[in-house]
PDB file of C-alpha atoms and ligand atoms in Angstrom:
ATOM      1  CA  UNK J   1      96.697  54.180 112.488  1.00  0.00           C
ATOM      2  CA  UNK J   2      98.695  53.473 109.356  1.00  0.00           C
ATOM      3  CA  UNK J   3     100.281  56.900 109.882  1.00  0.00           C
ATOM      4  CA  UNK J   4     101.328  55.693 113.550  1.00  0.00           C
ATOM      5  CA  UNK J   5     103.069  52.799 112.086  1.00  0.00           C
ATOM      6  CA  UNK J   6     104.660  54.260 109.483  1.00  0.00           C
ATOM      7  CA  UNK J   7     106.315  57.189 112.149  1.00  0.00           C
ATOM      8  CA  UNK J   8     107.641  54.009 114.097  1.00  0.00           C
ATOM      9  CA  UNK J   9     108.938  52.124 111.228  1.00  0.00           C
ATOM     10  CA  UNK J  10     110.677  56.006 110.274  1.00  0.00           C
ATOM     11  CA  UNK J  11     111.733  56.213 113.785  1.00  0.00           C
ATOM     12  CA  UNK J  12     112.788  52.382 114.219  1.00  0.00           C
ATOM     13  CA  UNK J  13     114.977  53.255 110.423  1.00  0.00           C
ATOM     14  CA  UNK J  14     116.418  56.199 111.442  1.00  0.00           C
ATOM     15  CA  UNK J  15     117.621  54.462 115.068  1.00  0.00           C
ATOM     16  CA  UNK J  16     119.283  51.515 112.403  1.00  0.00           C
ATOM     17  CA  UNK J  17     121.152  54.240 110.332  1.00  0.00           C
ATOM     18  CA  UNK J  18     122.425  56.148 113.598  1.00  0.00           C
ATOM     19  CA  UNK J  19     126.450  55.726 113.668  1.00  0.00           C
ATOM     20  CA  UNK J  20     127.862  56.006 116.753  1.00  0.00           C
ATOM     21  CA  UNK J  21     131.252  56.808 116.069  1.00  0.00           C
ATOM     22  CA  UNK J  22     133.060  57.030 119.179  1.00  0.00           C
ATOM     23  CA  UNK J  23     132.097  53.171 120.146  1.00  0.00           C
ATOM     24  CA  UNK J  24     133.515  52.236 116.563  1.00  0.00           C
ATOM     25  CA  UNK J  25     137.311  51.289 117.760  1.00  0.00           C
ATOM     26  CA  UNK J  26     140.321  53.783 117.539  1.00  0.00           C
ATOM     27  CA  UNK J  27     141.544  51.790 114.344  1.00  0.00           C
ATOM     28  CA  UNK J  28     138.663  51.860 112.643  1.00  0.00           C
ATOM     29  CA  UNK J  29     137.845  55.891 113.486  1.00  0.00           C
ATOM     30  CA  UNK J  30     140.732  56.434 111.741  1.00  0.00           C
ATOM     31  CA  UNK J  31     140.732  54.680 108.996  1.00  0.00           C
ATOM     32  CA  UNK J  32     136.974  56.253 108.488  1.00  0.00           C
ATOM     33  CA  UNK J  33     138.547  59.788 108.948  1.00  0.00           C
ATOM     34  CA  UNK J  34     141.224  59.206 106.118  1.00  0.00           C
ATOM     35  CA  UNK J  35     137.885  58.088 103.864  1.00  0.00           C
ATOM     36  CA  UNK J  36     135.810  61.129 104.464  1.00  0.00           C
ATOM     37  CA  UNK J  37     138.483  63.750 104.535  1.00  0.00           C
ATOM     38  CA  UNK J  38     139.747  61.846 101.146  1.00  0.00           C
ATOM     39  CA  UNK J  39     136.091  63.176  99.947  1.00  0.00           C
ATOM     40  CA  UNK J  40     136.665  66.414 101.023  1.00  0.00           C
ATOM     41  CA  UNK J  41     140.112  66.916  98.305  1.00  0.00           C
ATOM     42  CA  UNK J  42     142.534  65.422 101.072  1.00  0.00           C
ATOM     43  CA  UNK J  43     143.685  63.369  98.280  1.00  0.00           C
ATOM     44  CA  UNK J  44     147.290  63.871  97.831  1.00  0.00           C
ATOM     45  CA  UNK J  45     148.254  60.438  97.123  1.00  0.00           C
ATOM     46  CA  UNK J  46     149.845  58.756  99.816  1.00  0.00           C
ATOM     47  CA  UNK J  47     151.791  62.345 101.606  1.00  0.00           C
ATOM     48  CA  UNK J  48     149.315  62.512 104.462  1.00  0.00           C
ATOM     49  CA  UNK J  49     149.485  61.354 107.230  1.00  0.00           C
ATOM     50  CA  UNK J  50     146.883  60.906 110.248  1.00  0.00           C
ATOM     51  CA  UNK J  51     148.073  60.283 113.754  1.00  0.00           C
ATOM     52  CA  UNK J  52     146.071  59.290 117.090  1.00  0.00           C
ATOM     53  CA  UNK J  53     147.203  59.060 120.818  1.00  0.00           C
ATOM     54  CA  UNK J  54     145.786  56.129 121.894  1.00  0.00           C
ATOM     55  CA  UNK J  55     145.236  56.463 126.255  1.00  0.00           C
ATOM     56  CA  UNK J  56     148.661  54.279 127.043  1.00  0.00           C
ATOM     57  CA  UNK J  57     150.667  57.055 125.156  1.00  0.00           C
ATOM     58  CA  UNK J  58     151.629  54.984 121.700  1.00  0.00           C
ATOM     59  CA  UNK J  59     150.072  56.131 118.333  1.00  0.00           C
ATOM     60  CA  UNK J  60     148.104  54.925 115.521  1.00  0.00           C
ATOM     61  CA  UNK J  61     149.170  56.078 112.127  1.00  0.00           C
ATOM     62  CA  UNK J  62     147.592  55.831 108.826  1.00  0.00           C
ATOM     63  CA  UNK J  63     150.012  53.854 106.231  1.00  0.00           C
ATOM     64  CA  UNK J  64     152.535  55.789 104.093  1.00  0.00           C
ATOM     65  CA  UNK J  65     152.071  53.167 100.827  1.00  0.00           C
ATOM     66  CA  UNK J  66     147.735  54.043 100.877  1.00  0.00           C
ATOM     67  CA  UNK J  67     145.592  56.592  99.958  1.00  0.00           C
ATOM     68  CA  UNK J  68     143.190  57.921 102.225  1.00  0.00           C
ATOM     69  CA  UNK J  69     140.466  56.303 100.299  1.00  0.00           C
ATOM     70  CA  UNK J  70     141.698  52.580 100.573  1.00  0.00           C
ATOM     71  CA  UNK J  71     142.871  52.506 104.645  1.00  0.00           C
ATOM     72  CA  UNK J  72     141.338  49.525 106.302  1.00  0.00           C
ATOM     73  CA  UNK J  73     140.989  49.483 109.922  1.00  0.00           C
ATOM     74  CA  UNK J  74     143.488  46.621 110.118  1.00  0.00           C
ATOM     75  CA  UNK J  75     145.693  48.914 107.747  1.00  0.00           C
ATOM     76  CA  UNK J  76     146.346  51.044 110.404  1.00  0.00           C
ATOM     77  CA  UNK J  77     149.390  51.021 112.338  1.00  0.00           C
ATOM     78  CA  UNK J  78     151.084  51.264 115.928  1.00  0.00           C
ATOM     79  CA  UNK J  79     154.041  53.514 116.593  1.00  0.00           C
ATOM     80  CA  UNK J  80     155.813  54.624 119.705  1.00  0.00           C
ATOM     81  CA  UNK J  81     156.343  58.468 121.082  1.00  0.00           C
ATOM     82  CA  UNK J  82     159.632  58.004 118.725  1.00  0.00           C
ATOM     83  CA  UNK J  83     158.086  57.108 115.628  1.00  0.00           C
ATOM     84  CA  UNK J  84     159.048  53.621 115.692  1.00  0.00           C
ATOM     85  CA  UNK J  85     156.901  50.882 114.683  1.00  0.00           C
ATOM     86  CA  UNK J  86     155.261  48.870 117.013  1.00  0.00           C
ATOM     87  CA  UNK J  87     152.881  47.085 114.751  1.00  0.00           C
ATOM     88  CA  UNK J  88     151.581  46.744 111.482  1.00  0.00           C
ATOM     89  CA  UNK J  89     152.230  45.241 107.995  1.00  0.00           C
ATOM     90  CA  UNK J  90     153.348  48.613 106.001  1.00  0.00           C
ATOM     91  CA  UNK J  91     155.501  51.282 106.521  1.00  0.00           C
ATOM     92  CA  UNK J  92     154.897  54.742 108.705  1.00  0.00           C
ATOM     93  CA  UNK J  93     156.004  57.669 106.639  1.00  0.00           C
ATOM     94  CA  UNK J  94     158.969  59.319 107.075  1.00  0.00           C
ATOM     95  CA  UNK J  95     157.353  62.789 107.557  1.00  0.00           C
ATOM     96  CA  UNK J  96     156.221  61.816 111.080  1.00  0.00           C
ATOM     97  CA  UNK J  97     158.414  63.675 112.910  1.00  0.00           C
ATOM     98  CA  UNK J  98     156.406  66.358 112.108  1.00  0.00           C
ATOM     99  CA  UNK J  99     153.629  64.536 114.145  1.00  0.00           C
ATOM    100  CA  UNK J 100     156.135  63.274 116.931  1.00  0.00           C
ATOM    101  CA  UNK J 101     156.543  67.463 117.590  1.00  0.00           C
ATOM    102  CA  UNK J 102     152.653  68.121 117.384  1.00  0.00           C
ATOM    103  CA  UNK J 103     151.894  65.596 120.074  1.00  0.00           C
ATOM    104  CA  UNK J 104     155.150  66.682 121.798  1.00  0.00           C
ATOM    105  CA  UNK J 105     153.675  70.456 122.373  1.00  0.00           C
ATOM    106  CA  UNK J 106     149.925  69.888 122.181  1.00  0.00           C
ATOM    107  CA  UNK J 107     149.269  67.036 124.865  1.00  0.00           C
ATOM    108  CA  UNK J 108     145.397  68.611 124.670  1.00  0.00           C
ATOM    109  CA  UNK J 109     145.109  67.389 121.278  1.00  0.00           C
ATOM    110  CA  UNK J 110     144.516  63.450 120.189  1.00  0.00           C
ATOM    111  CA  UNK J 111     144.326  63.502 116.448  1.00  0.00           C
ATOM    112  CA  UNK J 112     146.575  65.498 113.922  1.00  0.00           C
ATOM    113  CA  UNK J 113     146.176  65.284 110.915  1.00  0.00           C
ATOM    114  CA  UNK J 114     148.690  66.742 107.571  1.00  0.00           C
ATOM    115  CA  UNK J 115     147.944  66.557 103.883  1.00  0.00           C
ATOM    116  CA  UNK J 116     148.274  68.747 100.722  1.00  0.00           C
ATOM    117  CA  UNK J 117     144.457  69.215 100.111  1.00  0.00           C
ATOM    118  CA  UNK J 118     143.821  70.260  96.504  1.00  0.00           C
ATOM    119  CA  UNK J 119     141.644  73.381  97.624  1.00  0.00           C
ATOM    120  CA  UNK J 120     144.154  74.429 100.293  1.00  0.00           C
ATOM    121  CA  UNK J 121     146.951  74.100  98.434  1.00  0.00           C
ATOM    122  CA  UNK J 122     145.789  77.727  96.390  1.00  0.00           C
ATOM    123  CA  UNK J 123     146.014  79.165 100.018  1.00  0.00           C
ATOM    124  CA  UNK J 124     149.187  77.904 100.918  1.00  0.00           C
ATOM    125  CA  UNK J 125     150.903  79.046  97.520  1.00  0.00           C
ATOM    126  CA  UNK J 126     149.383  82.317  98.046  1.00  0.00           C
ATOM    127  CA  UNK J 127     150.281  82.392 101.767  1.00  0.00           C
ATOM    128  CA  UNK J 128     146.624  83.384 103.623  1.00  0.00           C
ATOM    129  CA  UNK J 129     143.373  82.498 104.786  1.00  0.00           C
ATOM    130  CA  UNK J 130     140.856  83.662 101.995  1.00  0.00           C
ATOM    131  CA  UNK J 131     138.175  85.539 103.232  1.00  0.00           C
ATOM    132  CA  UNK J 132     134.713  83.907 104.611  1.00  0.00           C
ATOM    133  CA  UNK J 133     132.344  84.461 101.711  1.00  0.00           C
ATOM    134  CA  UNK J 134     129.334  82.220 103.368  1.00  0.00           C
ATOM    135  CA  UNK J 135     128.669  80.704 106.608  1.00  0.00           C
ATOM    136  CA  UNK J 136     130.212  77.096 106.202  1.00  0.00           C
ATOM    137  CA  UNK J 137     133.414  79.697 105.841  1.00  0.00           C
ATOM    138  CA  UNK J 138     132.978  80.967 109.005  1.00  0.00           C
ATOM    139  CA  UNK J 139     133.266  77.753 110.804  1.00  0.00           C
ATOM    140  CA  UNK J 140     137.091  78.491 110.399  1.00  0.00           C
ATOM    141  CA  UNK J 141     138.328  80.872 112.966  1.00  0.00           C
ATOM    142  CA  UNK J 142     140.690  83.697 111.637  1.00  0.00           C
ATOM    143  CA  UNK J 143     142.556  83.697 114.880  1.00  0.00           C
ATOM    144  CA  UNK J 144     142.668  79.675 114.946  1.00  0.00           C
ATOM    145  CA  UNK J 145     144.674  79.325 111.725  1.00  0.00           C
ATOM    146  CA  UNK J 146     148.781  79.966 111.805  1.00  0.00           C
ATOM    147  CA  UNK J 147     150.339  81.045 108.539  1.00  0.00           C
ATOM    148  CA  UNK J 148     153.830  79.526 107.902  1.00  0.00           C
ATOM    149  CA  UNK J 149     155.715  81.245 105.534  1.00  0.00           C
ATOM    150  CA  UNK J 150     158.914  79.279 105.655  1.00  0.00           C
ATOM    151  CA  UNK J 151     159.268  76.343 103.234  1.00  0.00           C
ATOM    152  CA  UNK J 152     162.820  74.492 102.797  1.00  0.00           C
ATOM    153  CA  UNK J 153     161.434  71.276 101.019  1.00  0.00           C
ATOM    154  CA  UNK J 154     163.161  69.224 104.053  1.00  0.00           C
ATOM    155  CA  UNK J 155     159.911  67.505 104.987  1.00  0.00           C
ATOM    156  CA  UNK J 156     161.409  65.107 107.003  1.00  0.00           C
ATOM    157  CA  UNK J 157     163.789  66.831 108.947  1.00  0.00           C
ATOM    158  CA  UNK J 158     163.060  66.910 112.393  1.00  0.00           C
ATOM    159  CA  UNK J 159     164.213  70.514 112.522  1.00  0.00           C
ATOM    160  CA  UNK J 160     161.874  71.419 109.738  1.00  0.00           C
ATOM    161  CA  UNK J 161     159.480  69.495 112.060  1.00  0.00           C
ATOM    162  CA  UNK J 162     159.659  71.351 114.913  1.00  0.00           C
ATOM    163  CA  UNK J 163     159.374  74.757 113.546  1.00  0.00           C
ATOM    164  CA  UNK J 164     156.743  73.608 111.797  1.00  0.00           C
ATOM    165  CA  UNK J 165     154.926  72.375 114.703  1.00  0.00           C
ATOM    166  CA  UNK J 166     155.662  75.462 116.850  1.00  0.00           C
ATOM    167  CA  UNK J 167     154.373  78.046 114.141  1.00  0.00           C
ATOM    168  CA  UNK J 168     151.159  76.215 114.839  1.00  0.00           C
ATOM    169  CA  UNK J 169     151.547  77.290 118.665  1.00  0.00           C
ATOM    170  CA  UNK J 170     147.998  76.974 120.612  1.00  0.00           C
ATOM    171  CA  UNK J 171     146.028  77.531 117.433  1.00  0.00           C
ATOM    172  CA  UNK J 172     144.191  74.386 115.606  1.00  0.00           C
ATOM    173  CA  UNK J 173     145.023  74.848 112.216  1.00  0.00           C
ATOM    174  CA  UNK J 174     148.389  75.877 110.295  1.00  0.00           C
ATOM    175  CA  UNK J 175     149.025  76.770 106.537  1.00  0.00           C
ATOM    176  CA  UNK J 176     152.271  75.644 105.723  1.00  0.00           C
ATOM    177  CA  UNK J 177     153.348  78.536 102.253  1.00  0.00           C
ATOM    178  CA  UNK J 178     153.860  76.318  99.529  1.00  0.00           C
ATOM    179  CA  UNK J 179     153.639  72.912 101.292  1.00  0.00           C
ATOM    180  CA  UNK J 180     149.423  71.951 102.860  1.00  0.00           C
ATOM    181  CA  UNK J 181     148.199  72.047 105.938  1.00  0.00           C
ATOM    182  CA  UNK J 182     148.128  70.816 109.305  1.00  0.00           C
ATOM    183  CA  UNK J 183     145.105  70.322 111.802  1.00  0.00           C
ATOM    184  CA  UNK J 184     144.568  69.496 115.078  1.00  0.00           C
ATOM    185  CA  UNK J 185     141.762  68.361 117.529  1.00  0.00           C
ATOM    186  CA  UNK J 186     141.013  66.794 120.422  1.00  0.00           C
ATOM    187  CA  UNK J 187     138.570  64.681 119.066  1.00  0.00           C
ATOM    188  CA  UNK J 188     137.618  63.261 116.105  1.00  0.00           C
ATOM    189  CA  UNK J 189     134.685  65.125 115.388  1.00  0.00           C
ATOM    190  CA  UNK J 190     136.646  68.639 116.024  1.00  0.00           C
ATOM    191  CA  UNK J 191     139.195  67.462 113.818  1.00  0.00           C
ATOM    192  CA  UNK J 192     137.671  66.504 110.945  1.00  0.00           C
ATOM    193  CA  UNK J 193     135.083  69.934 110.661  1.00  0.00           C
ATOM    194  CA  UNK J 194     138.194  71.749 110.935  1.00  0.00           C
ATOM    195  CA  UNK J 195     139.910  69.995 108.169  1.00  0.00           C
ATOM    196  CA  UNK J 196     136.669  69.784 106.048  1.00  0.00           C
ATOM    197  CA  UNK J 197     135.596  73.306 106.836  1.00  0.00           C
ATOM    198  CA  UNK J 198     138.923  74.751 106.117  1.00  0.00           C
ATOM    199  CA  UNK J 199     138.798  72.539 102.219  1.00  0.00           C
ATOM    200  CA  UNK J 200     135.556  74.619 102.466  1.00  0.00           C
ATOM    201  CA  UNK J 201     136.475  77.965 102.868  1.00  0.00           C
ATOM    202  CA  UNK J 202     139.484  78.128 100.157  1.00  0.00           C
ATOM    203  CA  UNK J 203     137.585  76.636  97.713  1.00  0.00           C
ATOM    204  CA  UNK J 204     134.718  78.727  98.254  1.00  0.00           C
ATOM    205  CA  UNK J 205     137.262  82.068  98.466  1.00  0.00           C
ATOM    206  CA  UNK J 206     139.176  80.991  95.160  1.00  0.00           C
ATOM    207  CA  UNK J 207     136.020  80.620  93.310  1.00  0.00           C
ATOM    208  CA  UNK J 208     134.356  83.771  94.464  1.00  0.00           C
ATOM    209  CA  UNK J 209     137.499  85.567  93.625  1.00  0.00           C
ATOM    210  CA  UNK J 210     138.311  84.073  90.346  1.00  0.00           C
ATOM    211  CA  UNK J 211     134.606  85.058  89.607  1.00  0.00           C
ATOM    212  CA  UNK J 212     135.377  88.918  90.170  1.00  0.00           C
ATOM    213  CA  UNK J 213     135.113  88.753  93.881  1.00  0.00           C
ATOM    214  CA  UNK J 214     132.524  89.743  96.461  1.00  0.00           C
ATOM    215  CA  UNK J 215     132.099  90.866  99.528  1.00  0.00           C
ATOM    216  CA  UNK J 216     132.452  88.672 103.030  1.00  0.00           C
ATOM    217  CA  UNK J 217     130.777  88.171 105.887  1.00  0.00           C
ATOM    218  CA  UNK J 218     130.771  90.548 108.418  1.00  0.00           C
ATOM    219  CA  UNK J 219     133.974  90.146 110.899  1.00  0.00           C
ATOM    220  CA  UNK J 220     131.271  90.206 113.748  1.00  0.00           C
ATOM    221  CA  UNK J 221     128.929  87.776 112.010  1.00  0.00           C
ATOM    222  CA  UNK J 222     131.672  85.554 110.846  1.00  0.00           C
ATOM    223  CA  UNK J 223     133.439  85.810 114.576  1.00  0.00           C
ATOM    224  CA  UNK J 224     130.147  84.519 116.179  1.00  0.00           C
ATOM    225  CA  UNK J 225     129.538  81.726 113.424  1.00  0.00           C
ATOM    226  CA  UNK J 226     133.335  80.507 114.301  1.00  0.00           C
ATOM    227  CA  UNK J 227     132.531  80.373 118.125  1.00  0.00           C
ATOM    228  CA  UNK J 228     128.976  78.660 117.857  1.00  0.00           C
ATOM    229  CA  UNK J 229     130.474  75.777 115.535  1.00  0.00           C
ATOM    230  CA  UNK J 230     132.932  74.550 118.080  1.00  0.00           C
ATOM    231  CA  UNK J 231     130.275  74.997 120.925  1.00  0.00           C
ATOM    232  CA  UNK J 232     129.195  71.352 122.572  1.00  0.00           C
ATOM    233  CA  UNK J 233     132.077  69.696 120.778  1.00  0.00           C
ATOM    234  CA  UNK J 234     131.180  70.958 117.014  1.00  0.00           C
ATOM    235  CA  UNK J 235     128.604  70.578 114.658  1.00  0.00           C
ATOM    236  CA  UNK J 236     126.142  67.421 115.990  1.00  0.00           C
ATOM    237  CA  UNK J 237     125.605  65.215 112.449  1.00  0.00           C
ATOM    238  CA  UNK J 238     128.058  66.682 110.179  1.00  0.00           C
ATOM    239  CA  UNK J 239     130.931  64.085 110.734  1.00  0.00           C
ATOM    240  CA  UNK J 240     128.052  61.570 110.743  1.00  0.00           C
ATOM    241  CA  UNK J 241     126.494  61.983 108.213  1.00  0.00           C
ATOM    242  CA  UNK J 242     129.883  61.328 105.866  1.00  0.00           C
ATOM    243  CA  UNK J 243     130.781  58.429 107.652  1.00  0.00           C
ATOM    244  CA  UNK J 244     127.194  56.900 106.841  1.00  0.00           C
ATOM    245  CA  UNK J 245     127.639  57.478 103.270  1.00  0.00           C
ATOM    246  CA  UNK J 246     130.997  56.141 103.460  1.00  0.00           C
ATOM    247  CA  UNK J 247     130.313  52.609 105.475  1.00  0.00           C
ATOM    248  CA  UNK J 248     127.182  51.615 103.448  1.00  0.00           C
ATOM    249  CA  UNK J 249     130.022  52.926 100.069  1.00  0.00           C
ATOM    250  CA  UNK J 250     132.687  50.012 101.548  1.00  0.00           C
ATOM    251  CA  UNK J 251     131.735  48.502 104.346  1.00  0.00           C
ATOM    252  CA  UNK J 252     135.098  47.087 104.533  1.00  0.00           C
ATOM    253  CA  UNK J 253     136.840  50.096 105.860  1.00  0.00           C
ATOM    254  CA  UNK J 254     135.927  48.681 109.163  1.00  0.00           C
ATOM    255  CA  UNK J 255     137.519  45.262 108.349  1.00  0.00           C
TER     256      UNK J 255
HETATM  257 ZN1   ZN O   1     153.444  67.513 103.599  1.00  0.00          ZN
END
């Protein structure tokens, strides 16, 4: 009997701790997003930028002047399909036309996301993928990441913008050479084991190759892994399971 009760208090626990993420409000999904990639190296001070079409075609943006680890829900901002400000207390960055020309050519896709991760950034100076060396690795699809070899420094030029955006073509993920990286998804979930997957693999392929290298997985094996982690909308729990650890870290994220 005492076992019986203590499976329902487990069970009655585990139903408390369950986040629901999609009922949490646009706002605050983003805000959470910035927080949990922040944990996964997005943490380039404040040059990232996080963008969501909301379903009467405006946009929520993450603030230029914060750091992924700080955003508030009420942080976030409202922009039209121009890039101009439609509400909000700080400023949208001026590197959103590269965002303006991602939702421009992708209407599939709801969230993009850009940012100079610190493990990514090894990829994009050295202008590839790395290799998958483990299974997490092979969550990122070879054929799903564009490499963009052109760099001009113009960051906000809407012509470095567009070509930017249109190296990415139908693919989810581009590596911009000596700049970061830009991913894509049409939901939040899909978005963020992209992004997190991606810090995953480079750091993963920079260590194994600093440490004398070693051999991947399998093209077949790793092929199959890619196409079973986007299956049902990606991985169940993953996204989750961060954004527990982050609300009971600051609950006011949501605020
Ligand atoms: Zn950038």
């Amino acid at each position: 009997m005492e076992l019986h009760h203590a499976m329902n208090r487990a069970s009655a626990s585990n139903d408390a701790r369950h986040v629901d993420i999609g009922a949490l409000e646009p706002r605050a999904q983003l805000a959470l997003l910035a927080r949990v990639l922040h944990a996964e190296g997005y943490t380039d001070h404040n040059l990232g930028h996080i963008t969501f079409r909301l379903d009467d075609g405006t946009f929520l943006v993450d603030p230029w002047e914060l750091a992924w680890s700080e955003v508030r829900a009420s942080d976030v901002l409202r922009m039209d399909e121009r890039g101009q400000q439609l509400e909000g207390e700080w400023s949208i960055t001026p590197a959103i036309p590269l965002h303006i020309a991602v939702h421009d050519l992708r209407p599939d896709v709801r969230w993009v996301l850009h940012n100079h991760p610190r493990w990514v950034a090894v990829a994009a100076a050295q202008r590839r993928l790395p290799a998958p060396y483990d299974q997490m690795a092979c969550y990122i699809d070879e054929d799903d990441v564009a490499i963009f070899s052109e760099y001009d420094g113009l960051v906000a030029a809407e012509s470095t913008a567009m070509n930017n955006a249109m190296a990415l073509g139908d693919r989810n993920i581009a590596i911009f050479a000596n700049h970061g990286v830009l991913v894509v998804g049409p939901t939040i979930r899909l978005a963020y084991q992209r992004a997190a997957m991606l810090a995953w693999r480079c750091r993963l392929g920079w260590m194994v190759e600093t440490a004398g290298g070693a051999r991947p997985v399998p093209e077949g094996v790793a092929k199959r892994l890619a196409q079973s982690s986007t299956k049902r909308g990606g991985i169940a729990h993953m996204l989750e399971m961060m954004v527990r650890q982050e609300l009971a870290r600051d609950p006011s994220v949501l605020d």
